[in-house]
Amino acid sequence: MRPVAILISGRGSNMSALIEAASADGFPAEIALVISNRADAPGLANAQAKGIKTLVIESKPFGKDRAGFEQVLQAALDAHRIEVICLAGFMRLFTAEFVQRWYGRMLNIHPSLLPSFPGLDPHGQALRAGVKISGATVHFVIPETDAGPIIMQGAVPVANDDTADTLAARVLGVEHQIYPQALRLLATDGIKIDRDVTTNTAGVDANDCLIAPTVI
Ligand code: GRF
């Protein structure tokens, strides 16, 4: 079983979904550690309540010294023999060196169908663009923000009267489904990366499709 660290900065609902999934019999990865870069992250208490070890490594005192923060982070990851990192609402950018070191072993989730709408306010971006389907993406982390080999995506319809908040809530539901599935795929060696594109062993039916809005 691969020891996994989840990195959070906030409420940690994706963290909770990962912990929940990993607690099931036969899940191929173990959530060994939750690390927050903020002592006040609400997710910390939820992880502790589920019996997961937590660590706080405050990033603020490091200011722009990203490498200094990463040195402490890497030491904690080494001490727990972590093999996979899941970023779950972790609001701190990494140096290219750190990202390269973890290439293929560090996952992120972003609440849009990448490569559309990376960065801040993805739901506002989606609404302004008028897309009819949005969703979430689990991807390997590369130095560019909200980019990298895509592991799994989940789609939801966009309603005419959606606000950024209502769309965010719908997308969050699909986030909680795809993040555990993506970790499962990775932990069972079901993903191959070739030139920054993944292929996976979980087949899809070529006739399956998702259309929104549906016309009756
Ligand atoms: C999620 O929408 C995730 O996709 C994004 O940040 C949010 C974190 O939410 N990267 P939570 O802390 O997992 O509830």
PDB file of C-alpha atoms and ligand atoms in Angstrom:
ATOM      1  CA  MET A   1       0.000   0.000   0.000  1.00  0.00           C
ATOM      2  CA  ARG A   2       1.377   3.318  -1.042  1.00  0.00           C
ATOM      3  CA  PRO A   3       1.597   5.921   1.750  1.00  0.00           C
ATOM      4  CA  VAL A   4      -0.146   9.101   0.626  1.00  0.00           C
ATOM      5  CA  ALA A   5       0.052  12.628   2.030  1.00  0.00           C
ATOM      6  CA  ILE A   6      -2.819  15.044   1.461  1.00  0.00           C
ATOM      7  CA  LEU A   7      -1.899  18.733   1.472  1.00  0.00           C
ATOM      8  CA  ILE A   8      -4.618  21.199   2.416  1.00  0.00           C
ATOM      9  CA  SER A   9      -5.062  24.871   3.247  1.00  0.00           C
ATOM     10  CA  GLY A  10      -8.772  25.019   4.067  1.00  0.00           C
ATOM     11  CA  ARG A  11     -11.952  23.061   4.666  1.00  0.00           C
ATOM     12  CA  GLY A  12     -10.640  19.832   3.163  1.00  0.00           C
ATOM     13  CA  SER A  13     -13.805  18.284   1.747  1.00  0.00           C
ATOM     14  CA  ASN A  14     -11.775  16.531  -0.969  1.00  0.00           C
ATOM     15  CA  MET A  15      -9.396  15.379   1.756  1.00  0.00           C
ATOM     16  CA  SER A  16     -12.359  13.870   3.617  1.00  0.00           C
ATOM     17  CA  ALA A  17     -13.544  12.115   0.451  1.00  0.00           C
ATOM     18  CA  LEU A  18     -10.086  10.616  -0.033  1.00  0.00           C
ATOM     19  CA  ILE A  19      -9.846   9.510   3.613  1.00  0.00           C
ATOM     20  CA  GLU A  20     -13.310   7.971   3.440  1.00  0.00           C
ATOM     21  CA  ALA A  21     -12.555   6.062   0.238  1.00  0.00           C
ATOM     22  CA  ALA A  22      -9.184   4.873   1.487  1.00  0.00           C
ATOM     23  CA  SER A  23     -10.739   3.488   4.668  1.00  0.00           C
ATOM     24  CA  ALA A  24     -12.680   0.920   2.630  1.00  0.00           C
ATOM     25  CA  ASP A  25     -11.357  -2.628   2.486  1.00  0.00           C
ATOM     26  CA  GLY A  26      -9.121  -3.245  -0.476  1.00  0.00           C
ATOM     27  CA  PHE A  27      -8.389   0.396  -1.328  1.00  0.00           C
ATOM     28  CA  PRO A  28      -4.852   0.313  -2.737  1.00  0.00           C
ATOM     29  CA  ALA A  29      -3.460   3.400  -0.957  1.00  0.00           C
ATOM     30  CA  GLU A  30      -3.159   4.489   2.630  1.00  0.00           C
ATOM     31  CA  ILE A  31      -3.662   8.086   3.730  1.00  0.00           C
ATOM     32  CA  ALA A  32      -0.692   8.321   6.061  1.00  0.00           C
ATOM     33  CA  LEU A  33      -0.539  12.051   6.678  1.00  0.00           C
ATOM     34  CA  VAL A  34      -2.407  15.318   6.232  1.00  0.00           C
ATOM     35  CA  ILE A  35      -0.286  18.456   6.070  1.00  0.00           C
ATOM     36  CA  SER A  36      -1.671  21.971   6.210  1.00  0.00           C
ATOM     37  CA  ASN A  37       0.266  25.141   5.519  1.00  0.00           C
ATOM     38  CA  ARG A  38      -2.216  26.973   7.753  1.00  0.00           C
ATOM     39  CA  ALA A  39      -2.807  26.195  11.416  1.00  0.00           C
ATOM     40  CA  ASP A  40      -6.411  27.411  11.133  1.00  0.00           C
ATOM     41  CA  ALA A  41      -7.421  25.052   8.285  1.00  0.00           C
ATOM     42  CA  PRO A  42     -10.800  23.551   9.306  1.00  0.00           C
ATOM     43  CA  GLY A  43      -9.883  20.293   7.543  1.00  0.00           C
ATOM     44  CA  LEU A  44      -7.270  19.469  10.192  1.00  0.00           C
ATOM     45  CA  ALA A  45      -9.887  18.634  12.819  1.00  0.00           C
ATOM     46  CA  ASN A  46     -11.749  16.377  10.393  1.00  0.00           C
ATOM     47  CA  ALA A  47      -8.586  14.446   9.583  1.00  0.00           C
ATOM     48  CA  GLN A  48      -7.770  14.043  13.280  1.00  0.00           C
ATOM     49  CA  ALA A  49     -11.314  12.877  13.998  1.00  0.00           C
ATOM     50  CA  LYS A  50     -10.776  10.109  11.450  1.00  0.00           C
ATOM     51  CA  GLY A  51      -7.536   9.080  13.149  1.00  0.00           C
ATOM     52  CA  ILE A  52      -5.189  10.465  10.492  1.00  0.00           C
ATOM     53  CA  LYS A  53      -1.915  12.011  11.586  1.00  0.00           C
ATOM     54  CA  THR A  54      -1.770  15.749  10.883  1.00  0.00           C
ATOM     55  CA  LEU A  55       1.069  18.218  10.652  1.00  0.00           C
ATOM     56  CA  VAL A  56       1.063  21.990  10.318  1.00  0.00           C
ATOM     57  CA  ILE A  57       3.927  23.570   8.420  1.00  0.00           C
ATOM     58  CA  GLU A  58       3.076  27.258   8.319  1.00  0.00           C
ATOM     59  CA  SER A  59       4.154  28.715   4.983  1.00  0.00           C
ATOM     60  CA  LYS A  60       3.636  32.363   5.925  1.00  0.00           C
ATOM     61  CA  PRO A  61       6.888  32.775   7.881  1.00  0.00           C
ATOM     62  CA  PHE A  62       8.798  31.641   4.774  1.00  0.00           C
ATOM     63  CA  GLY A  63       7.363  34.510   2.708  1.00  0.00           C
ATOM     64  CA  LYS A  64       8.797  34.249  -0.787  1.00  0.00           C
ATOM     65  CA  ASP A  65      11.327  31.616   0.249  1.00  0.00           C
ATOM     66  CA  ARG A  66       9.492  28.747  -1.435  1.00  0.00           C
ATOM     67  CA  ALA A  67      12.539  26.495  -1.405  1.00  0.00           C
ATOM     68  CA  GLY A  68      12.900  26.968   2.365  1.00  0.00           C
ATOM     69  CA  PHE A  69       9.294  25.896   2.945  1.00  0.00           C
ATOM     70  CA  GLU A  70       9.718  22.937   0.609  1.00  0.00           C
ATOM     71  CA  GLN A  71      12.817  21.770   2.470  1.00  0.00           C
ATOM     72  CA  VAL A  72      10.783  21.401   5.658  1.00  0.00           C
ATOM     73  CA  LEU A  73       7.904  19.843   3.733  1.00  0.00           C
ATOM     74  CA  GLN A  74      10.187  17.344   1.985  1.00  0.00           C
ATOM     75  CA  ALA A  75      11.734  16.347   5.317  1.00  0.00           C
ATOM     76  CA  ALA A  76       8.252  15.593   6.701  1.00  0.00           C
ATOM     77  CA  LEU A  77       7.348  13.598   3.585  1.00  0.00           C
ATOM     78  CA  ASP A  78      10.591  11.639   3.840  1.00  0.00           C
ATOM     79  CA  ALA A  79      10.071  10.965   7.541  1.00  0.00           C
ATOM     80  CA  HIS A  80       6.717   9.359   6.723  1.00  0.00           C
ATOM     81  CA  ARG A  81       8.007   7.568   3.602  1.00  0.00           C
ATOM     82  CA  ILE A  82       5.352   9.279   1.503  1.00  0.00           C
ATOM     83  CA  GLU A  83       5.163   8.082  -2.104  1.00  0.00           C
ATOM     84  CA  VAL A  84       2.199  10.062  -3.414  1.00  0.00           C
ATOM     85  CA  ILE A  85       1.022  13.626  -2.719  1.00  0.00           C
ATOM     86  CA  CYS A  86      -2.594  14.695  -3.234  1.00  0.00           C
ATOM     87  CA  LEU A  87      -3.107  18.447  -3.284  1.00  0.00           C
ATOM     88  CA  ALA A  88      -6.602  19.221  -2.042  1.00  0.00           C
ATOM     89  CA  GLY A  89      -7.239  22.931  -1.935  1.00  0.00           C
ATOM     90  CA  PHE A  90      -3.568  23.609  -1.147  1.00  0.00           C
ATOM     91  CA  MET A  91      -3.067  27.320  -1.763  1.00  0.00           C
ATOM     92  CA  ARG A  92       0.674  27.588  -2.185  1.00  0.00           C
ATOM     93  CA  LEU A  93       2.717  27.413  -5.359  1.00  0.00           C
ATOM     94  CA  PHE A  94       5.763  25.150  -5.584  1.00  0.00           C
ATOM     95  CA  THR A  95       9.151  25.693  -7.176  1.00  0.00           C
ATOM     96  CA  ALA A  96       9.766  23.910 -10.468  1.00  0.00           C
ATOM     97  CA  GLU A  97      12.416  21.804  -8.692  1.00  0.00           C
ATOM     98  CA  PHE A  98       9.942  20.449  -6.145  1.00  0.00           C
ATOM     99  CA  VAL A  99       7.384  19.744  -8.860  1.00  0.00           C
ATOM    100  CA  GLN A 100       9.953  17.928 -11.013  1.00  0.00           C
ATOM    101  CA  ARG A 101      10.999  15.807  -8.062  1.00  0.00           C
ATOM    102  CA  TRP A 102       7.396  14.659  -7.587  1.00  0.00           C
ATOM    103  CA  TYR A 103       6.465  14.412 -11.282  1.00  0.00           C
ATOM    104  CA  GLY A 104       4.044  11.526 -11.784  1.00  0.00           C
ATOM    105  CA  ARG A 105       3.516  11.205  -8.027  1.00  0.00           C
ATOM    106  CA  MET A 106       1.756  14.494  -7.166  1.00  0.00           C
ATOM    107  CA  LEU A 107      -1.931  14.985  -8.018  1.00  0.00           C
ATOM    108  CA  ASN A 108      -4.134  18.059  -7.942  1.00  0.00           C
ATOM    109  CA  ILE A 109      -7.844  18.615  -8.410  1.00  0.00           C
ATOM    110  CA  HIS A 110      -9.199  21.705 -10.133  1.00  0.00           C
ATOM    111  CA  PRO A 111     -12.907  22.532 -10.416  1.00  0.00           C
ATOM    112  CA  SER A 112     -13.142  22.925 -14.188  1.00  0.00           C
ATOM    113  CA  LEU A 113     -12.732  20.778 -17.261  1.00  0.00           C
ATOM    114  CA  LEU A 114      -9.102  21.654 -17.903  1.00  0.00           C
ATOM    115  CA  PRO A 115      -7.556  23.056 -19.986  1.00  0.00           C
ATOM    116  CA  SER A 116     -10.549  25.412 -19.765  1.00  0.00           C
ATOM    117  CA  PHE A 117     -10.668  27.881 -16.905  1.00  0.00           C
ATOM    118  CA  PRO A 118      -7.448  27.359 -14.955  1.00  0.00           C
ATOM    119  CA  GLY A 119      -6.565  29.667 -12.091  1.00  0.00           C
ATOM    120  CA  LEU A 120      -8.859  31.751  -9.939  1.00  0.00           C
ATOM    121  CA  ASP A 121     -12.665  31.852 -10.109  1.00  0.00           C
ATOM    122  CA  PRO A 122     -13.103  28.884 -12.489  1.00  0.00           C
ATOM    123  CA  HIS A 123     -16.878  28.849 -11.960  1.00  0.00           C
ATOM    124  CA  GLY A 124     -17.199  32.556 -12.755  1.00  0.00           C
ATOM    125  CA  GLN A 125     -15.057  31.957 -15.842  1.00  0.00           C
ATOM    126  CA  ALA A 126     -17.320  29.073 -16.887  1.00  0.00           C
ATOM    127  CA  LEU A 127     -20.484  31.141 -16.423  1.00  0.00           C
ATOM    128  CA  ARG A 128     -19.076  34.109 -18.329  1.00  0.00           C
ATOM    129  CA  ALA A 129     -18.101  31.800 -21.184  1.00  0.00           C
ATOM    130  CA  GLY A 130     -21.630  30.348 -21.221  1.00  0.00           C
ATOM    131  CA  VAL A 131     -20.504  26.718 -21.278  1.00  0.00           C
ATOM    132  CA  LYS A 132     -23.279  24.157 -20.907  1.00  0.00           C
ATOM    133  CA  ILE A 133     -21.102  21.531 -19.251  1.00  0.00           C
ATOM    134  CA  SER A 134     -18.495  22.109 -16.581  1.00  0.00           C
ATOM    135  CA  GLY A 135     -16.807  19.767 -14.173  1.00  0.00           C
ATOM    136  CA  ALA A 136     -13.607  18.889 -12.423  1.00  0.00           C
ATOM    137  CA  THR A 137     -10.226  17.497 -13.363  1.00  0.00           C
ATOM    138  CA  VAL A 138      -7.657  15.435 -11.487  1.00  0.00           C
ATOM    139  CA  HIS A 139      -4.220  15.876 -13.024  1.00  0.00           C
ATOM    140  CA  PHE A 140      -0.554  15.357 -12.342  1.00  0.00           C
ATOM    141  CA  VAL A 141       1.159  18.529 -11.223  1.00  0.00           C
ATOM    142  CA  ILE A 142       3.627  20.296 -13.497  1.00  0.00           C
ATOM    143  CA  PRO A 143       5.243  23.693 -12.916  1.00  0.00           C
ATOM    144  CA  GLU A 144       2.456  25.494 -14.803  1.00  0.00           C
ATOM    145  CA  THR A 145      -0.565  26.121 -12.545  1.00  0.00           C
ATOM    146  CA  ASP A 146      -3.673  23.962 -13.112  1.00  0.00           C
ATOM    147  CA  ALA A 147      -2.060  22.109 -15.998  1.00  0.00           C
ATOM    148  CA  GLY A 148      -0.431  18.728 -16.414  1.00  0.00           C
ATOM    149  CA  PRO A 149      -1.319  15.220 -17.561  1.00  0.00           C
ATOM    150  CA  ILE A 150      -5.037  14.650 -16.989  1.00  0.00           C
ATOM    151  CA  ILE A 151      -5.952  11.534 -15.044  1.00  0.00           C
ATOM    152  CA  MET A 152      -9.713  11.814 -14.697  1.00  0.00           C
ATOM    153  CA  GLN A 153     -12.503  14.284 -15.352  1.00  0.00           C
ATOM    154  CA  GLY A 154     -16.112  14.456 -14.240  1.00  0.00           C
ATOM    155  CA  ALA A 155     -18.739  16.630 -15.891  1.00  0.00           C
ATOM    156  CA  VAL A 156     -21.899  18.337 -14.659  1.00  0.00           C
ATOM    157  CA  PRO A 157     -24.498  20.364 -16.547  1.00  0.00           C
ATOM    158  CA  VAL A 158     -24.576  24.127 -16.122  1.00  0.00           C
ATOM    159  CA  ALA A 159     -28.067  25.488 -15.384  1.00  0.00           C
ATOM    160  CA  ASN A 160     -29.385  28.772 -16.774  1.00  0.00           C
ATOM    161  CA  ASP A 161     -29.797  30.216 -13.319  1.00  0.00           C
ATOM    162  CA  ASP A 162     -26.516  28.977 -11.881  1.00  0.00           C
ATOM    163  CA  THR A 163     -24.373  31.294  -9.812  1.00  0.00           C
ATOM    164  CA  ALA A 164     -20.717  30.594  -9.134  1.00  0.00           C
ATOM    165  CA  ASP A 165     -21.813  29.169  -5.776  1.00  0.00           C
ATOM    166  CA  THR A 166     -24.488  26.788  -7.091  1.00  0.00           C
ATOM    167  CA  LEU A 167     -22.187  25.590  -9.861  1.00  0.00           C
ATOM    168  CA  ALA A 168     -19.344  25.138  -7.359  1.00  0.00           C
ATOM    169  CA  ALA A 169     -21.582  22.972  -5.170  1.00  0.00           C
ATOM    170  CA  ARG A 170     -22.578  20.751  -8.120  1.00  0.00           C
ATOM    171  CA  VAL A 171     -18.978  20.413  -9.279  1.00  0.00           C
ATOM    172  CA  LEU A 172     -17.827  19.623  -5.734  1.00  0.00           C
ATOM    173  CA  GLY A 173     -20.059  16.546  -5.774  1.00  0.00           C
ATOM    174  CA  VAL A 174     -18.224  15.216  -8.806  1.00  0.00           C
ATOM    175  CA  GLU A 175     -14.834  16.180  -7.308  1.00  0.00           C
ATOM    176  CA  HIS A 176     -15.530  13.893  -4.372  1.00  0.00           C
ATOM    177  CA  GLN A 177     -16.178  11.021  -6.784  1.00  0.00           C
ATOM    178  CA  ILE A 178     -13.263  11.416  -9.161  1.00  0.00           C
ATOM    179  CA  TYR A 179     -10.432  12.194  -6.733  1.00  0.00           C
ATOM    180  CA  PRO A 180     -10.618   8.813  -4.941  1.00  0.00           C
ATOM    181  CA  GLN A 181     -11.003   7.050  -8.298  1.00  0.00           C
ATOM    182  CA  ALA A 182      -7.966   8.814  -9.720  1.00  0.00           C
ATOM    183  CA  LEU A 183      -5.904   7.875  -6.660  1.00  0.00           C
ATOM    184  CA  ARG A 184      -7.061   4.296  -7.006  1.00  0.00           C
ATOM    185  CA  LEU A 185      -5.949   4.264 -10.648  1.00  0.00           C
ATOM    186  CA  LEU A 186      -2.547   5.673  -9.747  1.00  0.00           C
ATOM    187  CA  ALA A 187      -2.057   3.310  -6.815  1.00  0.00           C
ATOM    188  CA  THR A 188      -2.829   0.288  -8.958  1.00  0.00           C
ATOM    189  CA  ASP A 189      -0.373   1.435 -11.630  1.00  0.00           C
ATOM    190  CA  GLY A 190      -3.290   1.942 -13.983  1.00  0.00           C
ATOM    191  CA  ILE A 191      -1.871   5.124 -15.498  1.00  0.00           C
ATOM    192  CA  LYS A 192       0.899   5.604 -17.997  1.00  0.00           C
ATOM    193  CA  ILE A 193       2.299   9.022 -18.851  1.00  0.00           C
ATOM    194  CA  ASP A 194       3.794   9.581 -22.258  1.00  0.00           C
ATOM    195  CA  ARG A 195       4.917  13.076 -23.255  1.00  0.00           C
ATOM    196  CA  ASP A 196       2.646  14.693 -20.653  1.00  0.00           C
ATOM    197  CA  VAL A 197      -0.427  12.761 -21.776  1.00  0.00           C
ATOM    198  CA  THR A 198      -1.833   9.902 -19.737  1.00  0.00           C
ATOM    199  CA  THR A 199      -3.460   6.737 -20.874  1.00  0.00           C
ATOM    200  CA  ASN A 200      -5.182   4.459 -18.424  1.00  0.00           C
ATOM    201  CA  THR A 201      -6.242   0.894 -18.234  1.00  0.00           C
ATOM    202  CA  ALA A 202      -9.828   1.695 -17.275  1.00  0.00           C
ATOM    203  CA  GLY A 203     -11.575   1.510 -20.614  1.00  0.00           C
ATOM    204  CA  VAL A 204     -14.498   3.680 -21.663  1.00  0.00           C
ATOM    205  CA  ASP A 205     -17.326   2.680 -23.922  1.00  0.00           C
ATOM    206  CA  ALA A 206     -16.923   4.694 -27.102  1.00  0.00           C
ATOM    207  CA  ASN A 207     -20.712   5.010 -27.322  1.00  0.00           C
ATOM    208  CA  ASP A 208     -21.059   6.630 -23.904  1.00  0.00           C
ATOM    209  CA  CYS A 209     -21.503  10.365 -23.959  1.00  0.00           C
ATOM    210  CA  LEU A 210     -22.735  13.158 -21.778  1.00  0.00           C
ATOM    211  CA  ILE A 211     -24.895  15.855 -23.334  1.00  0.00           C
ATOM    212  CA  ALA A 212     -26.140  18.998 -21.596  1.00  0.00           C
ATOM    213  CA  PRO A 213     -28.673  20.500 -21.762  1.00  0.00           C
ATOM    214  CA  THR A 214     -30.766  17.455 -22.569  1.00  0.00           C
ATOM    215  CA  VAL A 215     -33.625  18.052 -24.979  1.00  0.00           C
ATOM    216  CA  ILE A 216     -36.783  16.151 -24.325  1.00  0.00           C
TER     217      ILE A 216
HETATM  218  C1  GRF B   1     -11.871  22.415  -4.555  1.00  0.00           C
HETATM  219  O1  GRF B   1     -12.863  22.992  -5.350  1.00  0.00           O
HETATM  220  C2  GRF B   1     -10.693  22.009  -5.382  1.00  0.00           C
HETATM  221  O2  GRF B   1     -11.048  21.586  -6.653  1.00  0.00           O
HETATM  222  C3  GRF B   1      -9.889  23.282  -5.451  1.00  0.00           C
HETATM  223  O3  GRF B   1     -10.033  23.877  -4.180  1.00  0.00           O
HETATM  224  C4  GRF B   1     -11.252  23.441  -3.599  1.00  0.00           C
HETATM  225  C5  GRF B   1     -10.906  22.835  -2.285  1.00  0.00           C
HETATM  226  O4  GRF B   1     -12.058  22.437  -1.576  1.00  0.00           O
HETATM  227  N1  GRF B   1      -8.520  23.007  -5.811  1.00  0.00           N
HETATM  228  P1  GRF B   1     -11.907  21.469  -0.338  1.00  0.00           P
HETATM  229  O5  GRF B   1     -10.940  22.131   0.628  1.00  0.00           O
HETATM  230  O6  GRF B   1     -11.412  20.168  -0.813  1.00  0.00           O
HETATM  231  O7  GRF B   1     -13.283  21.383   0.248  1.00  0.00           O
END
